[in-house]
mmCIF file of C-alpha atoms in Angstrom:
data_model
loop_
_atom_site.group_PDB
_atom_site.id
_atom_site.type_symbol
_atom_site.label_atom_id
_atom_site.label_comp_id
_atom_site.label_asym_id
_atom_site.label_seq_id
_atom_site.Cartn_x
_atom_site.Cartn_y
_atom_site.Cartn_z
ATOM 1 C CA MET J 22 -118.890 49.435 -104.878
ATOM 2 C CA SER J 23 -119.529 46.804 -107.534
ATOM 3 C CA SER J 24 -120.191 43.162 -106.686
ATOM 4 C CA PHE J 25 -118.315 42.098 -109.822
ATOM 5 C CA ARG J 26 -114.629 42.159 -110.641
ATOM 6 C CA SER J 27 -115.250 43.518 -114.126
ATOM 7 C CA ILE J 28 -118.208 45.159 -115.867
ATOM 8 C CA GLU J 29 -118.773 46.320 -119.425
ATOM 9 C CA LEU J 30 -121.952 48.272 -120.227
ATOM 10 C CA SER J 31 -122.798 49.366 -123.747
ATOM 11 C CA ASP J 32 -122.545 53.063 -124.604
ATOM 12 C CA GLU J 33 -125.898 54.785 -125.101
ATOM 13 C CA MET J 34 -124.395 56.627 -128.076
ATOM 14 C CA PHE J 35 -124.317 53.373 -130.045
ATOM 15 C CA GLU J 36 -127.376 51.598 -128.662
ATOM 16 C CA HIS J 37 -130.611 51.246 -130.585
ATOM 17 C CA SER J 38 -134.239 50.222 -130.024
ATOM 18 C CA GLY J 39 -133.852 50.571 -126.269
ATOM 19 C CA LEU J 40 -131.474 47.600 -126.119
ATOM 20 C CA ARG J 41 -128.465 47.690 -123.832
ATOM 21 C CA PHE J 42 -125.761 45.055 -123.315
ATOM 22 C CA LEU J 43 -124.063 44.195 -120.063
ATOM 23 C CA THR J 44 -121.185 41.779 -119.408
ATOM 24 C CA VAL J 45 -119.965 40.906 -115.914
ATOM 25 C CA LYS J 46 -117.438 38.455 -114.541
ATOM 26 C CA THR J 47 -118.765 36.180 -111.808
ATOM 27 C CA PRO J 48 -117.380 33.259 -109.792
ATOM 28 C CA ASN J 49 -120.611 31.356 -110.493
ATOM 29 C CA LEU J 50 -119.639 31.108 -114.164
ATOM 30 C CA LYS J 51 -115.892 31.117 -113.519
ATOM 31 C CA GLY J 52 -115.828 33.795 -116.198
ATOM 32 C CA ARG J 53 -118.016 36.340 -117.950
ATOM 33 C CA GLY J 54 -121.751 36.348 -118.524
ATOM 34 C CA ASP J 55 -123.807 38.447 -120.949
ATOM 35 C CA ILE J 56 -127.175 40.132 -120.448
ATOM 36 C CA CYS J 57 -129.189 41.839 -123.175
ATOM 37 C CA LEU J 58 -131.567 44.421 -121.694
ATOM 38 C CA TYR J 59 -134.540 46.377 -122.941
ATOM 39 C CA VAL J 60 -134.678 49.504 -120.790
ATOM 40 C CA PRO J 61 -137.703 51.739 -121.487
ATOM 41 C CA LYS J 62 -137.451 55.501 -121.407
ATOM 42 C CA VAL J 63 -138.767 56.762 -118.091
ATOM 43 C CA ILE J 64 -139.056 60.105 -116.359
ATOM 44 C CA ASP J 65 -135.997 61.341 -114.501
ATOM 45 C CA ASN J 66 -135.316 59.633 -111.184
ATOM 46 C CA GLN J 67 -137.988 56.966 -111.736
ATOM 47 C CA THR J 68 -136.844 53.772 -110.089
ATOM 48 C CA ASP J 69 -138.079 50.428 -108.726
ATOM 49 C CA LEU J 70 -139.050 49.293 -112.245
ATOM 50 C CA PRO J 71 -140.012 45.605 -112.400
ATOM 51 C CA ILE J 72 -137.413 43.244 -113.858
ATOM 52 C CA TYR J 73 -138.732 40.558 -116.182
ATOM 53 C CA ILE J 74 -136.115 37.886 -116.878
ATOM 54 C CA LEU J 75 -136.546 35.897 -120.116
ATOM 55 C CA LEU J 76 -134.476 32.734 -120.484
ATOM 56 C CA HIS J 77 -133.561 31.428 -123.936
ATOM 57 C CA GLY J 78 -133.520 27.851 -125.195
ATOM 58 C CA VAL J 79 -130.744 25.526 -126.356
ATOM 59 C CA TYR J 80 -128.241 26.788 -128.929
ATOM 60 C CA GLY J 81 -129.088 30.438 -128.150
ATOM 61 C CA SER J 82 -127.550 33.234 -126.136
ATOM 62 C CA ALA J 83 -128.368 36.633 -124.662
ATOM 63 C CA TRP J 84 -129.372 38.127 -128.011
ATOM 64 C CA VAL J 85 -131.964 35.634 -129.245
ATOM 65 C CA TRP J 86 -135.051 36.778 -127.359
ATOM 66 C CA ALA J 87 -134.572 40.211 -128.915
ATOM 67 C CA MET J 88 -133.133 39.400 -132.327
ATOM 68 C CA LYS J 89 -135.221 36.285 -133.084
ATOM 69 C CA GLY J 90 -138.188 36.828 -130.788
ATOM 70 C CA GLY J 91 -138.580 40.604 -130.924
ATOM 71 C CA ALA J 92 -139.182 40.638 -127.164
ATOM 72 C CA HIS J 93 -138.278 44.312 -126.884
ATOM 73 C CA VAL J 94 -140.711 45.204 -129.678
ATOM 74 C CA THR J 95 -143.568 43.371 -127.967
ATOM 75 C CA ALA J 96 -142.681 44.894 -124.601
ATOM 76 C CA LYS J 97 -142.514 48.424 -126.012
ATOM 77 C CA ARG J 98 -145.893 48.028 -127.746
ATOM 78 C CA LEU J 99 -147.550 46.838 -124.553
ATOM 79 C CA MET J 100 -145.978 49.602 -122.496
ATOM 80 C CA GLU J 101 -146.915 52.348 -124.946
ATOM 81 C CA SER J 102 -150.500 51.091 -125.145
ATOM 82 C CA GLY J 103 -150.764 51.065 -121.345
ATOM 83 C CA LYS J 104 -151.326 47.295 -121.124
ATOM 84 C CA ILE J 105 -148.279 46.863 -118.939
ATOM 85 C CA ARG J 106 -146.314 49.391 -116.932
ATOM 86 C CA PRO J 107 -142.694 50.221 -117.800
ATOM 87 C CA ALA J 108 -140.412 47.300 -116.965
ATOM 88 C CA ILE J 109 -136.859 46.176 -117.650
ATOM 89 C CA ILE J 110 -136.709 43.115 -119.886
ATOM 90 C CA ALA J 111 -133.587 41.138 -118.996
ATOM 91 C CA MET J 112 -132.391 38.479 -121.440
ATOM 92 C CA PRO J 113 -129.283 36.750 -120.048
ATOM 93 C CA SER J 114 -127.227 34.038 -121.655
ATOM 94 C CA ASP J 115 -127.453 30.609 -120.024
ATOM 95 C CA GLY J 116 -123.689 30.690 -119.408
ATOM 96 C CA LEU J 117 -122.835 29.149 -122.789
ATOM 97 C CA TRP J 118 -122.050 25.630 -121.597
ATOM 98 C CA GLY J 119 -122.344 23.060 -124.400
ATOM 99 C CA ASP J 120 -125.607 23.219 -126.330
ATOM 100 C CA GLY J 121 -127.314 24.460 -123.186
ATOM 101 C CA SER J 122 -126.486 24.588 -119.479
ATOM 102 C CA GLY J 123 -130.057 23.875 -118.407
ATOM 103 C CA TYR J 124 -129.726 26.803 -115.966
ATOM 104 C CA LEU J 125 -128.602 24.155 -113.477
ATOM 105 C CA ALA J 126 -125.923 23.969 -110.801
ATOM 106 C CA HIS J 127 -123.057 21.908 -112.269
ATOM 107 C CA GLN J 128 -120.155 20.727 -110.152
ATOM 108 C CA GLU J 129 -117.807 23.316 -111.662
ATOM 109 C CA GLN J 130 -120.155 26.200 -112.547
ATOM 110 C CA ASP J 131 -123.418 27.328 -110.983
ATOM 111 C CA PHE J 132 -125.669 28.412 -113.847
ATOM 112 C CA ALA J 133 -128.629 28.596 -111.469
ATOM 113 C CA GLN J 134 -127.037 31.216 -109.218
ATOM 114 C CA TRP J 135 -125.909 33.146 -112.293
ATOM 115 C CA ILE J 136 -129.597 33.725 -113.071
ATOM 116 C CA VAL J 137 -131.021 33.954 -109.559
ATOM 117 C CA SER J 138 -128.324 36.098 -107.946
ATOM 118 C CA ASP J 139 -125.904 37.620 -110.458
ATOM 119 C CA VAL J 140 -128.348 38.817 -113.112
ATOM 120 C CA PRO J 141 -130.619 40.828 -110.762
ATOM 121 C CA LYS J 142 -127.578 42.197 -108.915
ATOM 122 C CA ALA J 143 -125.876 43.297 -112.141
ATOM 123 C CA ILE J 144 -129.039 45.094 -113.259
ATOM 124 C CA ARG J 145 -129.620 46.837 -109.941
ATOM 125 C CA GLU J 146 -126.014 48.032 -109.789
ATOM 126 C CA ASN J 147 -125.814 49.302 -113.377
ATOM 127 C CA ILE J 148 -129.305 50.360 -114.476
ATOM 128 C CA PRO J 149 -130.503 53.387 -112.463
ATOM 129 C CA CYS J 150 -134.234 52.680 -112.841
ATOM 130 C CA ALA J 151 -133.852 49.326 -111.033
ATOM 131 C CA SER J 152 -133.476 48.948 -107.289
ATOM 132 C CA GLU J 153 -133.705 46.479 -104.426
ATOM 133 C CA LYS J 154 -137.471 47.144 -104.449
ATOM 134 C CA SER J 155 -137.893 46.067 -108.077
ATOM 135 C CA PRO J 156 -140.161 43.014 -108.273
ATOM 136 C CA ILE J 157 -138.658 40.185 -110.340
ATOM 137 C CA CYS J 158 -140.507 37.711 -112.568
ATOM 138 C CA ILE J 159 -139.012 34.898 -114.634
ATOM 139 C CA GLY J 160 -140.072 33.348 -117.934
ATOM 140 C CA GLY J 161 -138.566 31.414 -120.795
ATOM 141 C CA LEU J 162 -138.972 29.121 -123.760
ATOM 142 C CA SER J 163 -138.029 25.434 -124.120
ATOM 143 C CA MET J 164 -134.864 24.984 -121.984
ATOM 144 C CA GLY J 165 -135.548 28.511 -120.740
ATOM 145 C CA GLY J 166 -139.074 27.491 -119.763
ATOM 146 C CA TYR J 167 -137.507 24.654 -117.785
ATOM 147 C CA GLY J 168 -135.170 27.130 -116.131
ATOM 148 C CA ALA J 169 -138.015 29.518 -115.321
ATOM 149 C CA LEU J 170 -140.242 26.836 -113.789
ATOM 150 C CA LYS J 171 -137.398 25.195 -111.893
ATOM 151 C CA LEU J 172 -135.714 28.338 -110.564
ATOM 152 C CA GLY J 173 -139.001 30.070 -109.838
ATOM 153 C CA ALA J 174 -140.134 27.099 -107.769
ATOM 154 C CA GLN J 175 -136.748 26.674 -106.091
ATOM 155 C CA TYR J 176 -136.417 30.355 -105.119
ATOM 156 C CA PRO J 177 -139.960 31.625 -104.422
ATOM 157 C CA GLU J 178 -138.538 34.406 -102.264
ATOM 158 C CA VAL J 179 -136.860 35.931 -105.344
ATOM 159 C CA PHE J 180 -139.596 35.738 -107.982
ATOM 160 C CA SER J 181 -143.147 37.116 -108.024
ATOM 161 C CA ALA J 182 -144.342 35.083 -111.018
ATOM 162 C CA ILE J 183 -143.292 32.321 -113.433
ATOM 163 C CA SER J 184 -144.250 31.863 -117.084
ATOM 164 C CA ALA J 185 -143.038 29.215 -119.524
ATOM 165 C CA HIS J 186 -143.583 28.472 -123.204
ATOM 166 C CA SER J 187 -142.975 25.003 -124.696
ATOM 167 C CA ALA J 188 -141.031 24.031 -121.597
ATOM 168 C CA ILE J 189 -138.802 21.079 -120.971
ATOM 169 C CA THR J 190 -140.258 19.743 -117.725
ATOM 170 C CA ARG J 191 -137.922 16.827 -116.946
ATOM 171 C CA PHE J 192 -134.134 16.894 -117.081
ATOM 172 C CA SER J 193 -134.152 13.762 -119.245
ATOM 173 C CA GLU J 194 -135.845 15.766 -122.023
ATOM 174 C CA MET J 195 -132.645 17.769 -122.476
ATOM 175 C CA SER J 196 -131.342 14.747 -124.409
ATOM 176 C CA LEU J 197 -133.834 15.550 -127.193
ATOM 177 C CA PHE J 198 -131.851 18.685 -128.009
ATOM 178 C CA VAL J 199 -128.252 18.607 -126.773
ATOM 179 C CA GLU J 200 -125.165 16.881 -128.112
ATOM 180 C CA GLU J 201 -123.625 16.402 -124.656
ATOM 181 C CA SER J 202 -124.483 13.338 -122.584
ATOM 182 C CA LEU J 203 -126.626 14.023 -119.544
ATOM 183 C CA GLU J 204 -123.887 12.508 -117.367
ATOM 184 C CA SER J 205 -121.477 15.192 -118.553
ATOM 185 C CA TYR J 206 -123.563 17.870 -116.803
ATOM 186 C CA ARG J 207 -122.227 16.610 -113.450
ATOM 187 C CA LEU J 208 -125.095 18.150 -111.512
ATOM 188 C CA ARG J 209 -124.954 19.009 -107.819
ATOM 189 C CA ASP J 210 -128.619 18.152 -107.210
ATOM 190 C CA ALA J 211 -130.161 14.755 -107.908
ATOM 191 C CA ASP J 212 -133.720 16.095 -108.215
ATOM 192 C CA ASN J 213 -133.950 18.154 -111.382
ATOM 193 C CA ASP J 214 -137.438 17.608 -112.751
ATOM 194 C CA VAL J 215 -139.732 20.613 -112.369
ATOM 195 C CA ILE J 216 -142.180 18.680 -110.199
ATOM 196 C CA ASP J 217 -139.382 17.861 -107.723
ATOM 197 C CA LEU J 218 -138.840 21.552 -107.013
ATOM 198 C CA ILE J 219 -142.557 22.264 -106.942
ATOM 199 C CA LYS J 220 -143.006 19.651 -104.196
ATOM 200 C CA ARG J 221 -140.254 21.216 -102.086
ATOM 201 C CA ASN J 222 -142.039 24.568 -101.903
ATOM 202 C CA VAL J 223 -145.620 23.629 -102.653
ATOM 203 C CA HIS J 224 -147.023 26.092 -100.096
ATOM 204 C CA SER J 225 -144.922 29.127 -101.060
ATOM 205 C CA LEU J 226 -144.817 29.128 -104.864
ATOM 206 C CA PRO J 227 -144.986 32.244 -107.033
ATOM 207 C CA ALA J 228 -147.878 32.596 -109.476
ATOM 208 C CA ILE J 229 -147.440 30.064 -112.328
ATOM 209 C CA ARG J 230 -148.606 29.920 -115.933
ATOM 210 C CA PHE J 231 -147.335 27.844 -118.850
ATOM 211 C CA ASP J 232 -148.410 26.914 -122.349
ATOM 212 C CA CYS J 233 -147.427 24.551 -125.132
ATOM 213 C CA GLY J 234 -148.135 24.104 -128.817
ATOM 214 C CA LYS J 235 -150.353 21.204 -129.850
ATOM 215 C CA GLU J 236 -147.730 20.143 -132.417
ATOM 216 C CA ASP J 237 -144.816 20.400 -129.969
ATOM 217 C CA GLU J 238 -142.771 17.309 -129.089
ATOM 218 C CA LEU J 239 -142.809 18.474 -125.471
ATOM 219 C CA LEU J 240 -146.607 18.533 -125.258
ATOM 220 C CA ALA J 241 -146.901 15.264 -123.320
ATOM 221 C CA GLY J 242 -144.509 16.505 -120.640
ATOM 222 C CA ASN J 243 -146.419 19.772 -120.268
ATOM 223 C CA ARG J 244 -149.724 17.925 -119.971
ATOM 224 C CA LEU J 245 -148.213 15.670 -117.324
ATOM 225 C CA LEU J 246 -146.938 18.653 -115.322
ATOM 226 C CA HIS J 247 -150.406 20.217 -115.506
ATOM 227 C CA GLU J 248 -151.908 16.987 -114.133
ATOM 228 C CA GLN J 249 -149.285 16.750 -111.382
ATOM 229 C CA LEU J 250 -149.868 20.356 -110.284
ATOM 230 C CA SER J 251 -153.617 19.788 -110.241
ATOM 231 C CA GLU J 252 -153.194 16.663 -108.102
ATOM 232 C CA LEU J 253 -151.069 18.654 -105.649
ATOM 233 C CA GLY J 254 -153.662 21.420 -105.527
ATOM 234 C CA VAL J 255 -151.190 23.978 -106.893
ATOM 235 C CA GLU J 256 -152.995 26.920 -108.454
ATOM 236 C CA HIS J 257 -151.736 27.570 -111.984
ATOM 237 C CA SER J 258 -152.784 28.365 -115.530
ATOM 238 C CA TYR J 259 -152.045 25.962 -118.377
ATOM 239 C CA GLU J 260 -153.006 26.549 -122.021
ATOM 240 C CA GLU J 261 -152.492 24.800 -125.348
ATOM 241 C CA PHE J 262 -152.425 26.547 -128.706
ATOM 242 C CA ASP J 263 -151.861 25.667 -132.326
ATOM 243 C CA GLY J 264 -148.186 25.578 -133.238
ATOM 244 C CA GLY J 265 -144.926 23.755 -132.714
ATOM 245 C CA HIS J 266 -141.514 24.232 -131.147
ATOM 246 C CA GLN J 267 -140.595 27.336 -133.119
ATOM 247 C CA TRP J 268 -140.022 31.070 -132.930
ATOM 248 C CA ALA J 269 -143.341 31.950 -134.581
ATOM 249 C CA TYR J 270 -145.103 30.368 -131.607
ATOM 250 C CA TRP J 271 -142.953 32.101 -128.984
ATOM 251 C CA GLN J 272 -143.199 35.484 -130.693
ATOM 252 C CA LYS J 273 -146.972 35.219 -130.651
ATOM 253 C CA HIS J 274 -147.389 34.123 -127.048
ATOM 254 C CA LEU J 275 -144.789 36.281 -125.291
ATOM 255 C CA GLU J 276 -147.502 38.879 -124.780
ATOM 256 C CA SER J 277 -149.280 36.431 -122.460
ATOM 257 C CA THR J 278 -146.154 36.217 -120.317
ATOM 258 C CA LEU J 279 -145.702 39.970 -120.029
ATOM 259 C CA ARG J 280 -149.360 40.598 -119.250
ATOM 260 C CA PHE J 281 -149.319 37.810 -116.654
ATOM 261 C CA PHE J 282 -146.322 39.401 -114.958
ATOM 262 C CA GLU J 283 -148.073 42.768 -114.945
ATOM 263 C CA GLU J 284 -151.155 41.228 -113.328
ATOM 264 C CA LYS J 285 -149.199 39.425 -110.637
ATOM 265 C CA ILE J 286 -147.036 42.324 -109.447
ATOM 266 C CA CYS J 287 -149.974 44.705 -109.031
#
């Protein structure tokens, strides 16, 4: 029996490049949510494949990690070369609130539970090679990096590893990108900076890595988070590379995320 009132799954006859599309209706969104999936070809009856969730940034949706970032192309190359094992790449929409929901729990809609609960459940119930035993990792870029760090820290029992590129690290930084006022988010939780969630679960965190471009406007926030984690004694990996807040950077460094996930679920 399905956990969702309605489900639409793309027809394999019309799919291409291993991409599948799934839409479910959930009370957390008070409507429908979209998930773009890269599902590798596996031997019959193979199951328990890892699920790697990639969260997009502001202005985007479920399609951008694939159609602007080529995430499925990178994943397929790494799988075929044996650098990572077969895994499902899940690229959900943020819920399509304003310029970006922040993957946060608003008063009216819970965009956090959409990612943490609904997305894994929808995959397990509709993609045969996923199961309750599938390890789950979470990554993202910009607002999606914020979502990955925040949700990964808030729900360490769900996620095995966290990876973020060019991440927003403080809720106030959303104002650099969105048209909506921060007050209009009407958040349920008062503590919405990444470090707030880290401190809540400092002794039970998943494995963490993050990186940022040296020409990125979010560099100072990423450096500060690195310093804060070091002061807390939280084991993590932080790297800086040439580049700015742009798709060329994220395309290049996604491989680091996927290889990190592979390492941490072994």
